[in-house]
Coordinates of C-alpha atoms in Angstrom, one line a residue:
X1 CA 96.7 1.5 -10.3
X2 CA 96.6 -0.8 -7.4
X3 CA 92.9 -1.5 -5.7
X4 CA 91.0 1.0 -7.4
X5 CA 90.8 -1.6 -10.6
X6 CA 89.2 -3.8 -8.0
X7 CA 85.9 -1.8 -8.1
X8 CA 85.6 -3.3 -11.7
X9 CA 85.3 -6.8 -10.3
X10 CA 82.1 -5.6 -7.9
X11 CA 80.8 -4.0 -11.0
X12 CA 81.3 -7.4 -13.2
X13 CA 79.6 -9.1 -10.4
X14 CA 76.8 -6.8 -10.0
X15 CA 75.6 -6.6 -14.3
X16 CA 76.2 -10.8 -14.7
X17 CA 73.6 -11.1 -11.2
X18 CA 75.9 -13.7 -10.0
X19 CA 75.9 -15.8 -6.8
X20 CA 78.9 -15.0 -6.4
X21 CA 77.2 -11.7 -4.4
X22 CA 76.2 -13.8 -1.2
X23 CA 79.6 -15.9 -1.2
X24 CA 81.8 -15.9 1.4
X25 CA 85.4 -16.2 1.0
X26 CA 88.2 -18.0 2.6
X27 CA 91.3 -15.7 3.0
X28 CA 93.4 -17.1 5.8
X29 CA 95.2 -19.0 3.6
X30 CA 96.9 -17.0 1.2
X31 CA 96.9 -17.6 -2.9
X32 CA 99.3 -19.4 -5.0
X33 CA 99.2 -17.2 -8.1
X34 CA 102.6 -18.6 -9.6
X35 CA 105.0 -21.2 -8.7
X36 CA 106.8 -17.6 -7.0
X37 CA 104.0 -15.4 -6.1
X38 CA 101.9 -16.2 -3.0
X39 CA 98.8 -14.0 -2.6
X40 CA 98.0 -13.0 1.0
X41 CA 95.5 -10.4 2.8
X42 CA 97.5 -9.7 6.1
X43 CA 96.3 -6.4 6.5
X44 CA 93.0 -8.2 7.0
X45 CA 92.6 -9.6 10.6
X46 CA 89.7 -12.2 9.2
X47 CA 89.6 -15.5 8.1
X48 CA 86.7 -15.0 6.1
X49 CA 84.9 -12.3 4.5
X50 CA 81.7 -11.3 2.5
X51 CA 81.2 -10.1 -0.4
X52 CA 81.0 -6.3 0.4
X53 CA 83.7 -6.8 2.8
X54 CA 86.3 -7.8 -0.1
X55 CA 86.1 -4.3 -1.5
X56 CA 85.7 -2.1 2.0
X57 CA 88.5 -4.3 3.6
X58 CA 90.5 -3.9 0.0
X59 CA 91.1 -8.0 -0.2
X60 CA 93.4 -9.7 -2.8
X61 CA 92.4 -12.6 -2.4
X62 CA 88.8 -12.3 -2.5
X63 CA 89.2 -10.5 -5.8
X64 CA 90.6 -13.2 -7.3
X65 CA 88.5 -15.7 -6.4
X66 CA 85.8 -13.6 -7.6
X67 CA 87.1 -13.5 -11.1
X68 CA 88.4 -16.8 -11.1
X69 CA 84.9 -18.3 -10.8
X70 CA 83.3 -14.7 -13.0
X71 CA 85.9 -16.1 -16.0
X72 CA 88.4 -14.7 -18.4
X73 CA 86.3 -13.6 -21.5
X74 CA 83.7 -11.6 -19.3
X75 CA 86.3 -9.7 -17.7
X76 CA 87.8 -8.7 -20.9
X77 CA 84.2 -7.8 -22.3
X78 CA 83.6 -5.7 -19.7
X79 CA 87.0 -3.6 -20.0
X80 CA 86.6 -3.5 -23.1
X81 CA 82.7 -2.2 -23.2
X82 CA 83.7 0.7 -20.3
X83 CA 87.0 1.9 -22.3
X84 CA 89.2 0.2 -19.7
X85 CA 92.0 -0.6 -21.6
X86 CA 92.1 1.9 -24.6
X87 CA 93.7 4.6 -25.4
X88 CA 91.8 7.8 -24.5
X89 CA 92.2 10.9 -26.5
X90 CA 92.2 14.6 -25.0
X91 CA 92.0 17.2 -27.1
X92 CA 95.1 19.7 -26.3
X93 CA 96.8 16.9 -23.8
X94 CA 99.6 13.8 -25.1
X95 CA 97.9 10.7 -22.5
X96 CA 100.2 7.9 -22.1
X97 CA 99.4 5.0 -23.5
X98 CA 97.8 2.0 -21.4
X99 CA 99.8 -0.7 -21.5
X100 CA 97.8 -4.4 -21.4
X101 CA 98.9 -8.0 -20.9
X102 CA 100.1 -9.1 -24.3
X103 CA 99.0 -12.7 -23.4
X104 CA 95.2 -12.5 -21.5
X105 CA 95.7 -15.6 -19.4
X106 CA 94.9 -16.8 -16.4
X107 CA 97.6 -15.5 -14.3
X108 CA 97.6 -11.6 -15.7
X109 CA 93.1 -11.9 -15.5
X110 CA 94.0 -13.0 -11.7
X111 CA 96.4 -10.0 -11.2
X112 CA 94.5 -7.5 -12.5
X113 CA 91.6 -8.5 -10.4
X114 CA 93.5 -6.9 -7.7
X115 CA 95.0 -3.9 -9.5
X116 CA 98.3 -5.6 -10.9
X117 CA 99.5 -7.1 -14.9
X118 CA 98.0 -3.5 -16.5
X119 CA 99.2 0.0 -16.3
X120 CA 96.7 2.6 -17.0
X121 CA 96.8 6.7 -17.1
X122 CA 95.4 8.4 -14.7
X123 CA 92.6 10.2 -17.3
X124 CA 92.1 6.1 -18.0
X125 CA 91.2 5.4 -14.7
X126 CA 89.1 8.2 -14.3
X127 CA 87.5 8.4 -17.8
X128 CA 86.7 4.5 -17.3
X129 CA 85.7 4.6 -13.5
X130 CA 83.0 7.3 -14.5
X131 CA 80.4 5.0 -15.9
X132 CA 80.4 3.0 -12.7
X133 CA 79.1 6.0 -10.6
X134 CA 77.4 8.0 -12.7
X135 CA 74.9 5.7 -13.7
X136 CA 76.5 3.8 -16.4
X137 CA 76.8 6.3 -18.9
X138 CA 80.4 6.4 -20.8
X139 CA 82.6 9.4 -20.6
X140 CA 84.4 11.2 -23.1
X141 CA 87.1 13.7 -21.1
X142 CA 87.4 17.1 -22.3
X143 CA 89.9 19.9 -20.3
X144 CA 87.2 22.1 -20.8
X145 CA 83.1 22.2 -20.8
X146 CA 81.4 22.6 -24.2
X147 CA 77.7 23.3 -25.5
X148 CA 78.3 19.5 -27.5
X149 CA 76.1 17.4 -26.2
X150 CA 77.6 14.0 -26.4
X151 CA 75.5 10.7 -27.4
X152 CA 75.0 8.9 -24.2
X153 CA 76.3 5.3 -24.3
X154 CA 74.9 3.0 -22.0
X155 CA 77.5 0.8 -20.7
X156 CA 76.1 -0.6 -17.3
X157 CA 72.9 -0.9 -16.0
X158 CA 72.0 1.9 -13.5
X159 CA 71.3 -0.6 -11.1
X160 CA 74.7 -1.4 -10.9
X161 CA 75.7 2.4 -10.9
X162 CA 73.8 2.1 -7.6
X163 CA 75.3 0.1 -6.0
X164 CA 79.0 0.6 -6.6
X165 CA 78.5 3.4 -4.7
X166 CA 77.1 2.3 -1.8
X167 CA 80.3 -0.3 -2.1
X168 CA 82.1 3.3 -1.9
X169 CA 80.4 4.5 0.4
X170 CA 81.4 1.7 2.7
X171 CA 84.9 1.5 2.0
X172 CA 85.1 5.6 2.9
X173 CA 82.6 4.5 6.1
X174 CA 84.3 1.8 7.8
X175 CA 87.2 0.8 5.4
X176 CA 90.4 2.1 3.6
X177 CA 89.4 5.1 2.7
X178 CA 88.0 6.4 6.5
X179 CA 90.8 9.1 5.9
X180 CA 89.5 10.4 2.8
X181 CA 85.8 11.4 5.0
X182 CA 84.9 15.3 4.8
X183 CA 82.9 16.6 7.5
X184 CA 79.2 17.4 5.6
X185 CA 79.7 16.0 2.8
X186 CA 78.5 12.6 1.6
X187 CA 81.4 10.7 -0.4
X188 CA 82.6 7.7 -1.1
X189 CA 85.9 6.0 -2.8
X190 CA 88.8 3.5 -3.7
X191 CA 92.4 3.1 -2.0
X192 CA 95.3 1.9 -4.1
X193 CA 98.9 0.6 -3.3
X194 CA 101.1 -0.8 -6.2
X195 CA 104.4 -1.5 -6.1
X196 CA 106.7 0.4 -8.6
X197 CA 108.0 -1.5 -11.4
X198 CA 111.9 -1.6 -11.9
X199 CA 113.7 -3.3 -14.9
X200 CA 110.5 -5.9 -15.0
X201 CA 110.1 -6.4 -11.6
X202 CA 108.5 -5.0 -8.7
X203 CA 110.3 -2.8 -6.2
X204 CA 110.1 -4.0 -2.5
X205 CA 110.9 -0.7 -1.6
X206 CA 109.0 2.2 -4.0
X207 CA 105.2 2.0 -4.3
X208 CA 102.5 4.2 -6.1
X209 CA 99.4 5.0 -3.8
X210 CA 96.3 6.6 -5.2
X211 CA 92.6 7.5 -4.3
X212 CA 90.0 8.2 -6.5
X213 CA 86.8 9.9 -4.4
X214 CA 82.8 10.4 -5.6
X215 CA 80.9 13.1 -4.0
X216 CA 78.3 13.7 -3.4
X217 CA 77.7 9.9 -3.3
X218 CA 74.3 9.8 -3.4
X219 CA 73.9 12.2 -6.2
X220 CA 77.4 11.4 -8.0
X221 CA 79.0 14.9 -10.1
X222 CA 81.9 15.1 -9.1
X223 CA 85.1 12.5 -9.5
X224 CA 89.2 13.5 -8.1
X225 CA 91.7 10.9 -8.4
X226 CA 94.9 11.8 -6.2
X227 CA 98.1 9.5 -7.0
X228 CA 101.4 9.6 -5.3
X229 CA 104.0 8.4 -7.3
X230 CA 106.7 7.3 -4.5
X231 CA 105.5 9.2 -1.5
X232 CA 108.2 10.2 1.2
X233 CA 105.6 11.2 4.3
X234 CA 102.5 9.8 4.8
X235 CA 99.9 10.4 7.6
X236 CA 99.3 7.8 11.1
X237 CA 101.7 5.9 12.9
X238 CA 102.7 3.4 9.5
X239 CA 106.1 3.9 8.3
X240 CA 105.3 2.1 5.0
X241 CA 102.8 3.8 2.3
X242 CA 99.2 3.2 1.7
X243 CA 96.6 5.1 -0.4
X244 CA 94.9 5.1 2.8
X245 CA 97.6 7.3 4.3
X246 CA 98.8 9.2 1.6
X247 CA 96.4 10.2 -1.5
X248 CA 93.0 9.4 0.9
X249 CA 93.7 11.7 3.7
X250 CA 95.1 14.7 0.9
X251 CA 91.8 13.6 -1.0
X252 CA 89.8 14.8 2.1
X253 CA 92.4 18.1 2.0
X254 CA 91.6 19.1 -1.5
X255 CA 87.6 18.2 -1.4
X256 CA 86.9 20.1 1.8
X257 CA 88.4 23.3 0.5
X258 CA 86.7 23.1 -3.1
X259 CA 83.2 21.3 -2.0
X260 CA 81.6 24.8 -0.5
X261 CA 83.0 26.7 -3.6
X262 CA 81.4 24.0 -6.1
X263 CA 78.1 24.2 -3.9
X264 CA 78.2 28.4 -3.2
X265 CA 78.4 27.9 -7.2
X266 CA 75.7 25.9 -7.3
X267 CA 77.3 23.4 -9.4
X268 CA 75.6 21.0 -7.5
X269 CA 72.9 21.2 -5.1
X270 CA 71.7 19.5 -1.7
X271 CA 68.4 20.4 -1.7
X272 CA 67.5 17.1 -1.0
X273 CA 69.7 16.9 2.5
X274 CA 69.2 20.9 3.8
X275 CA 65.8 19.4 6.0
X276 CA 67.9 16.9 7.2

């Protein structure tokens, strides 16, 4: 799922209170993740960035330096505690299964810090990314709404819940995800590029690229996760593929055409930002 896992890091960050917040971090350098596999941010025209900036600028780097010094055994806590690497179950839908690293080492906790060494279903993603904007409660996806009302379980502070999405907010504001912006409406999100895997290794040529959007941000209800698997045409002047001109900008497509049905609806309401 490419950078949207990196979200997970901020959130680690954010419930452990570490000092790792007011860091800065070195990224001019590149990372030697294996003996083959250099590391390197040069879609980034810094040398070093903060904290916030790792996630609205979409750094590598910066995520693995964060878990690097955060450690193994929290990281898998905390996937484990927000459903991160299970299998969820739908009723009436076959989900893929997630597929893990079958050895949790160094390397594959250093990949996945920047979206890499896991592959997760979409309903995954989404199911597990819920929690970290809705104000740390789990979710339990169902195709459609019932009168059950679900035990809440707590899985990060509220706190936290807060601000992730002011993280999103940022990264929609002034980062990756400026293409995903709708006119009126308050949102925030995750980019994602991942290169395609091809008889064990990854493709230099086919990517996946994915968004996954929160709206309104300040009041989260609603969550769409767009994912391109190999996308021909993309948006700007690029010729390669990014989730910032692919599934971001088509994001921004499908959310301004549903947002005034879901608030004519009154499935959510801005009563709080009419006066303003």
């Amino acid at each position: 799922m490419g950078s949207t896992l990196k979200m997970f890091n901020a959130a680690l960050a954010f419930e452990l209170k570490s000092s790792i917040i007011k860091k800065k971090f070195d990224i001019s350098k590149g990372y030697q993740l294996t003996n083959k596999n250099t590391i390197n941010d040069s879609h980034i025209n810094l040398e070093k960035i903060n904290f916030d900036q790792t996630f609205v600028h979409s750094s590598n780097i910066a995520s693995i330096k964060i878990i690097e010094e955060i450690g193994i055994e929290k990281q898998k806590k905390l996937f484990k505690n927000i459903g991160l690497i299970d299998n969820p179950k739908v009723n009436g839908l076959n989900v893929v299964a997630n597929k893990g690293p079958r050895i949790w080492n160094d390397t594959y906790s250093k990949s996945m810090s920047y979206g890499y060494g896991i592959s997760l279903s979409p309903i995954s993603l989404v199911s597990s990314f819920a929690p970290l904007v809705n104000g740390g409660i789990s979710v339990t996806p169902n195709i459609l709404k019932t009168n059950s009302h679900n035990i809440k379980k707590r899985v990060l502070s509220n706190e936290t819940s807060k601000r992730i999405n002011l993280l999103l907010e940022k990264v929609v504001k002034n980062g990756t995800g400026k293409t995903a912006n709708v006119n009126g409406l308050k949102l925030g999100g995750k980019t994602g590029t991942s290169k395609k895997v091809e008889n064990g290794q990854y493709s230099e040529k086919k990517v996946i690229t994915s968004f996954i959007g929160v709206f309104p941000i300040d009041d989260p209800n609603f969550l769409t996760f767009v994912l391109f698997d190999e996308p021909q045409r993309n948006t700007g002047l690029s010729l390669e593929s990014f989730g910032s001109n692919t599934a971001a900008p088509t994001f921004s497509k499908i959310v301004s055409k549903i947002s005034p049905i879901l608030i004519q609806n009154n499935f959510f309401k801005y009563s709080r930002n009419e006066n303003k």
